[in-house]
Structure formats: structure tokens, C-alpha cells
Short mmCIF file of N, CA and C in Angstrom, two decimals:
data_model
loop_
_atom_site.label_atom_id
_atom_site.label_comp_id
_atom_site.label_asym_id
_atom_site.label_seq_id
_atom_site.Cartn_x
_atom_site.Cartn_y
_atom_site.Cartn_z
N MET A 1 29.21 -10.66 24.08
CA MET A 1 30.55 -11.13 24.35
C MET A 1 30.78 -12.51 23.73
N SER A 2 29.80 -13.43 23.83
CA SER A 2 30.00 -14.77 23.29
C SER A 2 30.03 -14.76 21.76
N SER A 3 29.30 -13.85 21.13
CA SER A 3 29.34 -13.77 19.66
C SER A 3 30.72 -13.29 19.19
N LYS A 4 31.35 -12.43 20.01
CA LYS A 4 32.69 -11.97 19.69
C LYS A 4 33.67 -13.14 19.77
N MET A 5 33.51 -13.99 20.77
CA MET A 5 34.36 -15.16 20.90
C MET A 5 34.12 -16.13 19.76
N ASP A 6 32.85 -16.31 19.38
CA ASP A 6 32.53 -17.20 18.27
C ASP A 6 33.20 -16.71 16.99
N ARG A 7 33.17 -15.42 16.74
CA ARG A 7 33.82 -14.85 15.56
C ARG A 7 35.32 -15.07 15.62
N ARG A 8 35.90 -14.89 16.80
CA ARG A 8 37.33 -15.10 16.96
C ARG A 8 37.71 -16.56 16.71
N LYS A 9 36.91 -17.48 17.26
CA LYS A 9 37.15 -18.90 17.04
C LYS A 9 37.05 -19.25 15.56
N LYS A 10 36.01 -18.74 14.91
CA LYS A 10 35.83 -19.01 13.48
C LYS A 10 37.00 -18.46 12.68
N TYR A 11 37.42 -17.27 13.02
CA TYR A 11 38.54 -16.65 12.31
C TYR A 11 39.82 -17.47 12.52
N THR A 12 40.08 -17.86 13.75
CA THR A 12 41.28 -18.64 14.05
C THR A 12 41.27 -19.96 13.28
N ARG A 13 40.14 -20.64 13.29
CA ARG A 13 40.04 -21.91 12.55
C ARG A 13 40.23 -21.69 11.06
N MET A 14 39.66 -20.63 10.53
CA MET A 14 39.79 -20.32 9.12
C MET A 14 41.26 -20.08 8.75
N VAL A 15 41.96 -19.31 9.55
CA VAL A 15 43.36 -19.00 9.29
C VAL A 15 44.21 -20.27 9.38
N LEU A 16 43.94 -21.10 10.35
CA LEU A 16 44.68 -22.35 10.47
C LEU A 16 44.43 -23.27 9.28
N LYS A 17 43.20 -23.34 8.83
CA LYS A 17 42.87 -24.16 7.66
C LYS A 17 43.57 -23.63 6.42
N GLN A 18 43.52 -22.33 6.22
CA GLN A 18 44.20 -21.73 5.06
C GLN A 18 45.70 -21.97 5.12
N SER A 19 46.26 -21.88 6.28
CA SER A 19 47.70 -22.09 6.45
C SER A 19 48.10 -23.53 6.11
N LEU A 20 47.31 -24.47 6.60
CA LEU A 20 47.61 -25.87 6.28
C LEU A 20 47.48 -26.12 4.79
N MET A 21 46.45 -25.55 4.17
CA MET A 21 46.26 -25.74 2.73
C MET A 21 47.44 -25.15 1.95
N GLN A 22 47.93 -24.04 2.41
CA GLN A 22 49.09 -23.40 1.76
C GLN A 22 50.31 -24.33 1.85
N LEU A 23 50.52 -24.91 3.00
CA LEU A 23 51.65 -25.82 3.19
C LEU A 23 51.48 -27.12 2.38
N LEU A 24 50.24 -27.59 2.27
CA LEU A 24 49.98 -28.82 1.51
C LEU A 24 50.29 -28.66 0.02
N LYS A 25 50.29 -27.46 -0.46
CA LYS A 25 50.64 -27.22 -1.86
C LYS A 25 52.12 -27.50 -2.10
N GLU A 26 52.90 -27.42 -1.02
CA GLU A 26 54.35 -27.56 -1.14
C GLU A 26 54.86 -28.94 -0.73
N LYS A 27 54.16 -29.58 0.22
CA LYS A 27 54.67 -30.86 0.73
C LYS A 27 53.55 -31.67 1.37
N PRO A 28 53.80 -32.98 1.55
CA PRO A 28 52.75 -33.84 2.12
C PRO A 28 52.50 -33.58 3.60
N ILE A 29 51.33 -33.97 4.03
CA ILE A 29 50.92 -33.76 5.42
C ILE A 29 51.88 -34.43 6.40
N SER A 30 52.45 -35.54 6.01
CA SER A 30 53.35 -36.26 6.91
C SER A 30 54.63 -35.49 7.25
N THR A 31 54.95 -34.47 6.44
CA THR A 31 56.15 -33.68 6.72
C THR A 31 55.84 -32.28 7.25
N ILE A 32 54.56 -32.00 7.42
CA ILE A 32 54.15 -30.69 7.95
C ILE A 32 54.02 -30.79 9.47
N THR A 33 54.53 -29.79 10.16
CA THR A 33 54.45 -29.79 11.62
C THR A 33 53.44 -28.73 12.09
N VAL A 34 52.98 -28.89 13.31
CA VAL A 34 52.10 -27.90 13.92
C VAL A 34 52.83 -26.55 14.00
N LYS A 35 54.11 -26.60 14.31
CA LYS A 35 54.91 -25.37 14.40
C LYS A 35 54.86 -24.60 13.07
N GLU A 36 55.00 -25.32 11.95
CA GLU A 36 54.95 -24.66 10.64
C GLU A 36 53.58 -24.04 10.37
N VAL A 37 52.54 -24.78 10.69
CA VAL A 37 51.18 -24.26 10.49
C VAL A 37 50.99 -22.98 11.30
N CYS A 38 51.45 -23.00 12.54
CA CYS A 38 51.32 -21.83 13.41
C CYS A 38 52.14 -20.65 12.90
N GLU A 39 53.32 -20.92 12.38
CA GLU A 39 54.15 -19.84 11.83
C GLU A 39 53.47 -19.18 10.64
N VAL A 40 52.92 -19.98 9.73
CA VAL A 40 52.23 -19.43 8.56
C VAL A 40 50.99 -18.66 8.99
N ALA A 41 50.27 -19.20 9.98
CA ALA A 41 49.04 -18.57 10.46
C ALA A 41 49.30 -17.39 11.38
N ASP A 42 50.52 -17.27 11.88
CA ASP A 42 50.89 -16.26 12.86
C ASP A 42 50.03 -16.40 14.12
N ILE A 43 49.94 -17.65 14.57
CA ILE A 43 49.16 -18.00 15.76
C ILE A 43 50.04 -18.88 16.63
N ASN A 44 49.94 -18.71 17.95
CA ASN A 44 50.80 -19.53 18.81
C ASN A 44 50.26 -20.96 18.92
N ARG A 45 51.16 -21.86 19.30
CA ARG A 45 50.82 -23.28 19.34
C ARG A 45 49.73 -23.60 20.35
N SER A 46 49.70 -22.90 21.47
CA SER A 46 48.66 -23.19 22.46
C SER A 46 47.27 -22.87 21.88
N THR A 47 47.20 -21.83 21.05
CA THR A 47 45.93 -21.51 20.39
C THR A 47 45.56 -22.63 19.42
N PHE A 48 46.55 -23.09 18.66
CA PHE A 48 46.30 -24.21 17.74
C PHE A 48 45.72 -25.39 18.51
N TYR A 49 46.38 -25.77 19.60
CA TYR A 49 45.97 -26.95 20.36
C TYR A 49 44.63 -26.77 21.08
N SER A 50 44.18 -25.55 21.23
CA SER A 50 42.85 -25.34 21.81
C SER A 50 41.76 -25.65 20.78
N HIS A 51 42.15 -25.78 19.50
CA HIS A 51 41.19 -26.07 18.43
C HIS A 51 41.36 -27.47 17.84
N PHE A 52 42.60 -27.95 17.73
CA PHE A 52 42.89 -29.21 17.06
C PHE A 52 43.95 -30.00 17.83
N LYS A 53 43.91 -31.33 17.68
CA LYS A 53 44.90 -32.18 18.34
C LYS A 53 46.27 -32.07 17.68
N ASP A 54 46.25 -32.05 16.36
CA ASP A 54 47.49 -31.98 15.59
C ASP A 54 47.16 -31.61 14.14
N GLN A 55 48.16 -31.59 13.28
CA GLN A 55 47.94 -31.21 11.89
C GLN A 55 47.03 -32.21 11.16
N PHE A 56 47.06 -33.47 11.57
CA PHE A 56 46.20 -34.48 10.96
C PHE A 56 44.74 -34.25 11.33
N ASP A 57 44.50 -33.85 12.56
CA ASP A 57 43.15 -33.52 13.01
C ASP A 57 42.62 -32.32 12.22
N LEU A 58 43.45 -31.33 12.01
CA LEU A 58 43.06 -30.15 11.22
C LEU A 58 42.73 -30.57 9.79
N LEU A 59 43.56 -31.39 9.17
CA LEU A 59 43.30 -31.86 7.81
C LEU A 59 42.02 -32.66 7.76
N ASN A 60 41.82 -33.51 8.75
CA ASN A 60 40.60 -34.32 8.80
C ASN A 60 39.36 -33.44 8.89
N GLN A 61 39.45 -32.34 9.63
CA GLN A 61 38.34 -31.39 9.75
C GLN A 61 38.03 -30.76 8.39
N ILE A 62 39.05 -30.35 7.67
CA ILE A 62 38.87 -29.75 6.34
C ILE A 62 38.23 -30.76 5.40
N GLU A 63 38.77 -31.97 5.38
CA GLU A 63 38.24 -33.01 4.51
C GLU A 63 36.80 -33.35 4.87
N GLY A 64 36.52 -33.43 6.16
CA GLY A 64 35.16 -33.73 6.61
C GLY A 64 34.15 -32.70 6.14
N GLU A 65 34.54 -31.44 6.16
CA GLU A 65 33.64 -30.38 5.68
C GLU A 65 33.37 -30.53 4.19
N ILE A 66 34.39 -30.89 3.42
CA ILE A 66 34.21 -31.09 1.98
C ILE A 66 33.28 -32.28 1.73
N ILE A 67 33.51 -33.38 2.42
CA ILE A 67 32.67 -34.57 2.26
C ILE A 67 31.23 -34.28 2.65
N GLU A 68 31.04 -33.56 3.74
CA GLU A 68 29.70 -33.18 4.19
C GLU A 68 29.00 -32.32 3.13
N ASP A 69 29.72 -31.36 2.58
CA ASP A 69 29.14 -30.51 1.53
C ASP A 69 28.80 -31.33 0.29
N MET A 70 29.66 -32.26 -0.07
CA MET A 70 29.38 -33.13 -1.22
C MET A 70 28.12 -33.96 -0.97
N ASN A 71 27.99 -34.51 0.22
CA ASN A 71 26.81 -35.29 0.57
C ASN A 71 25.54 -34.45 0.47
N LYS A 72 25.59 -33.22 0.98
CA LYS A 72 24.43 -32.33 0.91
C LYS A 72 24.07 -32.03 -0.54
N THR A 73 25.08 -31.77 -1.36
CA THR A 73 24.85 -31.46 -2.77
C THR A 73 24.24 -32.66 -3.48
N LEU A 74 24.80 -33.84 -3.29
CA LEU A 74 24.36 -35.02 -4.03
C LEU A 74 23.05 -35.59 -3.52
N SER A 75 22.71 -35.37 -2.26
CA SER A 75 21.48 -35.95 -1.71
C SER A 75 20.22 -35.31 -2.29
N LYS A 76 20.38 -34.21 -3.00
CA LYS A 76 19.23 -33.53 -3.60
C LYS A 76 18.78 -34.15 -4.92
N TYR A 77 19.53 -35.14 -5.41
CA TYR A 77 19.25 -35.68 -6.74
C TYR A 77 19.01 -37.18 -6.69
N ASN A 78 18.31 -37.67 -7.72
CA ASN A 78 18.01 -39.08 -7.87
C ASN A 78 18.73 -39.57 -9.12
N TYR A 79 19.76 -40.34 -8.93
CA TYR A 79 20.57 -40.77 -10.07
C TYR A 79 19.86 -41.77 -10.96
N ASN A 80 18.69 -42.25 -10.55
CA ASN A 80 17.95 -43.19 -11.38
C ASN A 80 17.41 -42.54 -12.64
N LYS A 81 17.31 -41.25 -12.65
CA LYS A 81 16.82 -40.53 -13.82
C LYS A 81 18.02 -39.92 -14.53
N GLU A 82 18.14 -40.18 -15.85
CA GLU A 82 19.32 -39.74 -16.58
C GLU A 82 19.48 -38.22 -16.57
N GLU A 83 18.37 -37.48 -16.68
CA GLU A 83 18.49 -36.02 -16.67
C GLU A 83 18.96 -35.50 -15.31
N GLU A 84 18.55 -36.17 -14.24
CA GLU A 84 19.02 -35.77 -12.91
C GLU A 84 20.47 -36.18 -12.70
N ALA A 85 20.90 -37.25 -13.33
CA ALA A 85 22.30 -37.65 -13.25
C ALA A 85 23.18 -36.54 -13.81
N LEU A 86 22.76 -35.98 -14.91
CA LEU A 86 23.52 -34.88 -15.52
C LEU A 86 23.51 -33.66 -14.61
N GLN A 87 22.34 -33.31 -14.08
CA GLN A 87 22.25 -32.17 -13.16
C GLN A 87 23.10 -32.37 -11.92
N MET A 88 23.04 -33.58 -11.37
CA MET A 88 23.80 -33.87 -10.16
C MET A 88 25.29 -33.77 -10.43
N THR A 89 25.74 -34.34 -11.53
CA THR A 89 27.15 -34.29 -11.87
C THR A 89 27.58 -32.85 -12.11
N GLU A 90 26.74 -32.09 -12.78
CA GLU A 90 27.05 -30.67 -13.01
C GLU A 90 27.14 -29.91 -11.69
N LYS A 91 26.21 -30.15 -10.78
CA LYS A 91 26.25 -29.46 -9.47
C LYS A 91 27.50 -29.85 -8.69
N LEU A 92 27.86 -31.11 -8.75
CA LEU A 92 29.08 -31.56 -8.07
C LEU A 92 30.30 -30.86 -8.67
N LEU A 93 30.36 -30.76 -9.99
CA LEU A 93 31.47 -30.08 -10.65
C LEU A 93 31.46 -28.58 -10.38
N GLU A 94 30.28 -27.99 -10.25
CA GLU A 94 30.20 -26.57 -9.87
C GLU A 94 30.76 -26.38 -8.46
N TYR A 95 30.46 -27.33 -7.57
CA TYR A 95 31.00 -27.28 -6.21
C TYR A 95 32.52 -27.39 -6.25
N VAL A 96 33.04 -28.33 -7.03
CA VAL A 96 34.48 -28.51 -7.16
C VAL A 96 35.11 -27.23 -7.73
N ALA A 97 34.48 -26.65 -8.74
CA ALA A 97 35.00 -25.42 -9.36
C ALA A 97 35.01 -24.27 -8.35
N ALA A 98 33.94 -24.15 -7.57
CA ALA A 98 33.86 -23.07 -6.58
C ALA A 98 34.90 -23.25 -5.47
N ASN A 99 35.31 -24.47 -5.24
CA ASN A 99 36.30 -24.79 -4.21
C ASN A 99 37.55 -25.39 -4.86
N SER A 100 37.88 -24.89 -6.03
CA SER A 100 38.92 -25.51 -6.85
C SER A 100 40.28 -25.55 -6.16
N ASP A 101 40.64 -24.49 -5.47
CA ASP A 101 41.95 -24.46 -4.83
C ASP A 101 42.07 -25.55 -3.77
N VAL A 102 41.06 -25.66 -2.93
CA VAL A 102 41.06 -26.67 -1.87
C VAL A 102 41.00 -28.07 -2.48
N CYS A 103 40.10 -28.27 -3.45
CA CYS A 103 39.95 -29.59 -4.06
C CYS A 103 41.22 -30.00 -4.79
N ARG A 104 41.82 -29.09 -5.53
CA ARG A 104 43.06 -29.39 -6.25
C ARG A 104 44.15 -29.81 -5.26
N THR A 105 44.24 -29.08 -4.15
CA THR A 105 45.26 -29.39 -3.15
C THR A 105 45.00 -30.73 -2.47
N LEU A 106 43.75 -30.97 -2.07
CA LEU A 106 43.43 -32.21 -1.36
C LEU A 106 43.55 -33.43 -2.26
N LEU A 107 43.36 -33.26 -3.57
CA LEU A 107 43.46 -34.38 -4.50
C LEU A 107 44.85 -34.50 -5.12
N SER A 108 45.76 -33.63 -4.72
CA SER A 108 47.12 -33.66 -5.28
C SER A 108 47.95 -34.76 -4.63
N GLU A 109 49.17 -34.91 -5.12
CA GLU A 109 50.07 -35.93 -4.56
C GLU A 109 50.43 -35.61 -3.11
N HIS A 110 50.26 -34.37 -2.67
CA HIS A 110 50.54 -34.01 -1.28
C HIS A 110 49.33 -34.21 -0.37
N GLY A 111 48.18 -34.43 -0.98
CA GLY A 111 46.97 -34.62 -0.20
C GLY A 111 46.94 -35.99 0.46
N ASP A 112 45.95 -36.20 1.26
CA ASP A 112 45.77 -37.44 2.01
C ASP A 112 45.08 -38.47 1.12
N ALA A 113 45.69 -39.63 0.94
CA ALA A 113 45.11 -40.68 0.09
C ALA A 113 43.74 -41.12 0.62
N ASN A 114 43.54 -41.05 1.92
CA ASN A 114 42.24 -41.44 2.47
C ASN A 114 41.13 -40.48 2.03
N PHE A 115 41.47 -39.23 1.79
CA PHE A 115 40.46 -38.29 1.32
C PHE A 115 39.94 -38.73 -0.04
N GLN A 116 40.83 -39.12 -0.93
CA GLN A 116 40.41 -39.57 -2.25
C GLN A 116 39.51 -40.80 -2.12
N LYS A 117 39.83 -41.70 -1.20
CA LYS A 117 38.99 -42.87 -0.97
C LYS A 117 37.61 -42.46 -0.47
N ARG A 118 37.57 -41.46 0.41
CA ARG A 118 36.29 -40.99 0.94
C ARG A 118 35.45 -40.34 -0.16
N VAL A 119 36.10 -39.58 -1.04
CA VAL A 119 35.40 -38.97 -2.17
C VAL A 119 34.86 -40.07 -3.08
N MET A 120 35.68 -41.09 -3.31
CA MET A 120 35.24 -42.20 -4.16
C MET A 120 34.04 -42.92 -3.55
N LYS A 121 34.02 -43.07 -2.25
CA LYS A 121 32.88 -43.73 -1.59
C LYS A 121 31.61 -42.89 -1.75
N VAL A 122 31.73 -41.58 -1.57
CA VAL A 122 30.56 -40.71 -1.75
C VAL A 122 30.05 -40.81 -3.19
N ALA A 123 30.97 -40.71 -4.14
CA ALA A 123 30.57 -40.80 -5.55
C ALA A 123 29.93 -42.15 -5.83
N HIS A 124 30.49 -43.20 -5.30
CA HIS A 124 29.93 -44.53 -5.50
C HIS A 124 28.53 -44.62 -4.90
N ASP A 125 28.37 -44.15 -3.67
CA ASP A 125 27.09 -44.25 -2.98
C ASP A 125 25.97 -43.50 -3.70
N TYR A 126 26.29 -42.35 -4.28
CA TYR A 126 25.25 -41.54 -4.89
C TYR A 126 25.07 -41.79 -6.38
N THR A 127 26.09 -42.24 -7.04
CA THR A 127 25.97 -42.33 -8.50
C THR A 127 26.02 -43.76 -8.98
N VAL A 128 27.16 -44.36 -8.89
CA VAL A 128 27.36 -45.65 -9.52
C VAL A 128 26.47 -46.73 -8.92
N LYS A 129 26.28 -46.70 -7.61
CA LYS A 129 25.44 -47.72 -6.97
C LYS A 129 24.04 -47.72 -7.60
N ASN A 130 23.46 -46.53 -7.77
CA ASN A 130 22.13 -46.44 -8.38
C ASN A 130 22.17 -46.81 -9.86
N TRP A 131 23.20 -46.34 -10.55
CA TRP A 131 23.35 -46.65 -11.97
C TRP A 131 23.46 -48.15 -12.18
N MET A 132 24.23 -48.82 -11.34
CA MET A 132 24.41 -50.26 -11.47
C MET A 132 23.11 -51.00 -11.16
N SER A 133 22.34 -50.52 -10.21
CA SER A 133 21.09 -51.20 -9.86
C SER A 133 20.06 -51.09 -10.98
N MET A 134 20.21 -50.08 -11.85
CA MET A 134 19.27 -49.91 -12.96
C MET A 134 19.67 -50.76 -14.17
N SER A 135 20.89 -51.17 -14.23
CA SER A 135 21.37 -51.86 -15.42
C SER A 135 21.21 -53.38 -15.29
N ASP A 136 21.41 -54.05 -16.40
CA ASP A 136 21.31 -55.51 -16.44
C ASP A 136 22.67 -56.16 -16.25
N ILE A 137 23.59 -55.45 -15.65
CA ILE A 137 24.96 -55.94 -15.48
C ILE A 137 24.99 -56.96 -14.35
N ASP A 138 25.70 -58.05 -14.59
CA ASP A 138 25.90 -59.10 -13.61
C ASP A 138 26.48 -58.50 -12.33
N SER A 139 25.86 -58.81 -11.19
CA SER A 139 26.32 -58.23 -9.92
C SER A 139 27.76 -58.62 -9.59
N GLU A 140 28.22 -59.74 -10.15
CA GLU A 140 29.59 -60.18 -9.90
C GLU A 140 30.62 -59.20 -10.46
N ILE A 141 30.33 -58.59 -11.60
CA ILE A 141 31.28 -57.63 -12.18
C ILE A 141 30.90 -56.18 -11.92
N SER A 142 29.73 -55.97 -11.35
CA SER A 142 29.27 -54.59 -11.13
C SER A 142 30.21 -53.80 -10.21
N GLU A 143 30.79 -54.47 -9.23
CA GLU A 143 31.71 -53.78 -8.31
C GLU A 143 32.95 -53.30 -9.06
N TYR A 144 33.43 -54.11 -9.99
CA TYR A 144 34.59 -53.72 -10.80
C TYR A 144 34.25 -52.54 -11.70
N LEU A 145 33.08 -52.60 -12.31
CA LEU A 145 32.65 -51.49 -13.17
C LEU A 145 32.46 -50.22 -12.37
N SER A 146 31.92 -50.38 -11.18
CA SER A 146 31.72 -49.23 -10.29
C SER A 146 33.05 -48.59 -9.94
N LEU A 147 34.00 -49.40 -9.53
CA LEU A 147 35.32 -48.90 -9.18
C LEU A 147 35.98 -48.21 -10.38
N PHE A 148 35.83 -48.79 -11.54
CA PHE A 148 36.40 -48.23 -12.76
C PHE A 148 35.78 -46.86 -13.06
N ALA A 149 34.46 -46.77 -12.97
CA ALA A 149 33.76 -45.51 -13.27
C ALA A 149 34.12 -44.42 -12.26
N VAL A 150 34.11 -44.74 -10.99
CA VAL A 150 34.41 -43.74 -9.95
C VAL A 150 35.87 -43.31 -10.02
N SER A 151 36.78 -44.26 -10.13
CA SER A 151 38.21 -43.92 -10.23
C SER A 151 38.47 -43.06 -11.45
N GLY A 152 37.87 -43.44 -12.57
CA GLY A 152 38.02 -42.65 -13.79
C GLY A 152 37.46 -41.25 -13.61
N GLY A 153 36.32 -41.14 -12.95
CA GLY A 153 35.71 -39.83 -12.71
C GLY A 153 36.61 -38.94 -11.87
N ILE A 154 37.21 -39.51 -10.83
CA ILE A 154 38.12 -38.74 -9.97
C ILE A 154 39.31 -38.26 -10.79
N GLN A 155 39.86 -39.13 -11.62
CA GLN A 155 41.01 -38.75 -12.44
C GLN A 155 40.64 -37.66 -13.45
N VAL A 156 39.45 -37.75 -14.01
CA VAL A 156 38.98 -36.72 -14.94
C VAL A 156 38.87 -35.38 -14.21
N ILE A 157 38.31 -35.39 -13.01
CA ILE A 157 38.16 -34.16 -12.23
C ILE A 157 39.53 -33.59 -11.87
N LYS A 158 40.46 -34.45 -11.46
CA LYS A 158 41.81 -33.98 -11.12
C LYS A 158 42.47 -33.32 -12.35
N ASN A 159 42.34 -33.96 -13.49
CA ASN A 159 42.92 -33.42 -14.72
C ASN A 159 42.27 -32.09 -15.08
N TRP A 160 40.96 -32.03 -14.94
CA TRP A 160 40.21 -30.80 -15.23
C TRP A 160 40.68 -29.66 -14.32
N LEU A 161 40.84 -29.95 -13.04
CA LEU A 161 41.32 -28.95 -12.08
C LEU A 161 42.74 -28.50 -12.43
N ASN A 162 43.61 -29.46 -12.70
CA ASN A 162 45.02 -29.15 -12.96
C ASN A 162 45.24 -28.43 -14.28
N ASN A 163 44.28 -28.52 -15.19
CA ASN A 163 44.40 -27.85 -16.48
C ASN A 163 43.58 -26.57 -16.56
N GLY A 164 43.26 -26.01 -15.42
CA GLY A 164 42.61 -24.70 -15.39
C GLY A 164 41.13 -24.69 -15.69
N MET A 165 40.48 -25.84 -15.59
CA MET A 165 39.02 -25.94 -15.79
C MET A 165 38.58 -25.23 -17.08
N GLU A 166 39.22 -25.60 -18.19
CA GLU A 166 38.93 -24.95 -19.47
C GLU A 166 37.50 -25.19 -19.93
N LYS A 167 36.95 -26.34 -19.62
CA LYS A 167 35.55 -26.63 -19.95
C LYS A 167 34.68 -26.26 -18.75
N SER A 168 33.46 -25.90 -19.02
CA SER A 168 32.52 -25.55 -17.95
C SER A 168 32.10 -26.82 -17.20
N PRO A 169 31.57 -26.64 -15.99
CA PRO A 169 31.06 -27.82 -15.27
C PRO A 169 30.01 -28.58 -16.09
N LYS A 170 29.18 -27.86 -16.81
CA LYS A 170 28.15 -28.52 -17.63
C LYS A 170 28.78 -29.36 -18.74
N GLU A 171 29.78 -28.81 -19.42
CA GLU A 171 30.47 -29.56 -20.48
C GLU A 171 31.14 -30.81 -19.91
N MET A 172 31.78 -30.66 -18.76
CA MET A 172 32.44 -31.80 -18.14
C MET A 172 31.43 -32.84 -17.68
N ALA A 173 30.29 -32.40 -17.16
CA ALA A 173 29.24 -33.33 -16.73
C ALA A 173 28.74 -34.15 -17.91
N VAL A 174 28.55 -33.51 -19.06
CA VAL A 174 28.09 -34.23 -20.26
C VAL A 174 29.11 -35.29 -20.66
N ILE A 175 30.38 -34.92 -20.66
CA ILE A 175 31.44 -35.87 -21.02
C ILE A 175 31.44 -37.05 -20.05
N MET A 176 31.38 -36.76 -18.76
CA MET A 176 31.45 -37.83 -17.75
C MET A 176 30.24 -38.75 -17.81
N ILE A 177 29.05 -38.19 -18.00
CA ILE A 177 27.84 -39.02 -18.09
C ILE A 177 27.87 -39.86 -19.35
N ARG A 178 28.30 -39.27 -20.46
CA ARG A 178 28.40 -40.05 -21.71
C ARG A 178 29.37 -41.20 -21.55
N LEU A 179 30.53 -40.94 -20.96
CA LEU A 179 31.50 -42.01 -20.73
C LEU A 179 30.94 -43.10 -19.82
N THR A 180 30.26 -42.69 -18.75
CA THR A 180 29.72 -43.65 -17.80
C THR A 180 28.61 -44.48 -18.44
N ASN A 181 27.72 -43.84 -19.18
CA ASN A 181 26.56 -44.55 -19.72
C ASN A 181 26.84 -45.30 -21.03
N LYS A 182 27.71 -44.75 -21.86
CA LYS A 182 27.87 -45.34 -23.19
C LYS A 182 29.32 -45.70 -23.53
N GLY A 183 30.26 -45.31 -22.69
CA GLY A 183 31.66 -45.66 -22.92
C GLY A 183 32.30 -44.89 -24.06
N PHE A 184 33.40 -45.40 -24.51
CA PHE A 184 34.19 -44.73 -25.55
C PHE A 184 33.44 -44.62 -26.88
N SER A 185 32.57 -45.57 -27.16
CA SER A 185 31.88 -45.59 -28.45
C SER A 185 30.99 -44.36 -28.66
N SER A 186 30.61 -43.70 -27.56
CA SER A 186 29.73 -42.52 -27.70
C SER A 186 30.48 -41.31 -28.24
N PHE A 187 31.80 -41.39 -28.36
CA PHE A 187 32.58 -40.28 -28.86
C PHE A 187 33.13 -40.55 -30.28
N GLY A 188 32.84 -41.70 -30.83
CA GLY A 188 33.40 -42.08 -32.13
C GLY A 188 32.65 -41.59 -33.32
#
């Protein structure tokens, strides 16, 4: 009996998450109501409230799962080694590609700006922080370089998602690592 309830709870949460993601493609979270989410999900509001406080809580849950998955993916690699940096970036891009619809929506203009900041922090913690510690760059400007690299990486990923992921995750990883390690001159 309890496994049946667990399946029902999982299904309900899944439908609510999908419904919110569908609405986020059309408008920002600040204009989405619980009533709209419930209408799209075909679930009554009391059921919604038995799982989430409001639409922001639901969005936070979705974002938290993505961040947790990113942390699990990235924690398997050591960015101090250049070959692992490429593998790690490729795995991250494979994750983004496998979850492209959700990632595209969450990183869109309708997504939550805090999510992008959280993604940037994860990327910074696993990649740029280690990369900067290996380099001879003055610590005073390293934070600026870090912000530049991570922000640029997010924009590259957003562009890649929005343009139909024409290049493979491996091709994109090579481009991103080359840009990060050698800058524009590596493409001349």
C-alpha cells in the first residue's frame, strides 16, 4: 500500500513539475499562479499544497534537483588535470543535452535569475577555482577572470541550447576549454 502511495506522490510531483516548466516557456515565474499550474496538471489545489508551498517552492525544488545532479556529475573529476577538465566539461554538457528542455527553460528570460547564479557558483567551485589556483595569475584579478570565464561559459551553453545543439557535447567542451585556457588566440 505504501509503495502505491509513493508512486502516486512521485507521479503527482512529476506532473506538477512538467506543468510549471510548460508555463515557464510562456511567461516568468512571477506571473504564474498555483491555479494555472494546477489547471495544466489537472490536479486540484489542495493536492498541490500537500506537496509544495507555492509555485516558487516548486521551481526551487526543480532547480535544486538540477544543481544536485550537476554537483554529482562534477564531483567525479579533478579540474587540475587538463584532460579531466575536458572530460568534466563534456560530461556536464552531456547532462545539459540530456536535460535540454528543462535547462533551456530555466536559463531563459522567463527562468529564475537566481538559478543562473547558482549554476555559476557550481561552475566556479568545480572549474575556475581550481584552474585559477594552478595558474600564475595575480589573486587580485583572478576573481574577475573567474567571473568572466563562468559567465561566458553560461552564455555559450545558452546559445548552444537555443540553436539546437548543432555541435556535440565533446565539440563544445573542446571549444570551451580552449577559450578558457588559451583565449581567442587559440582560434586564430
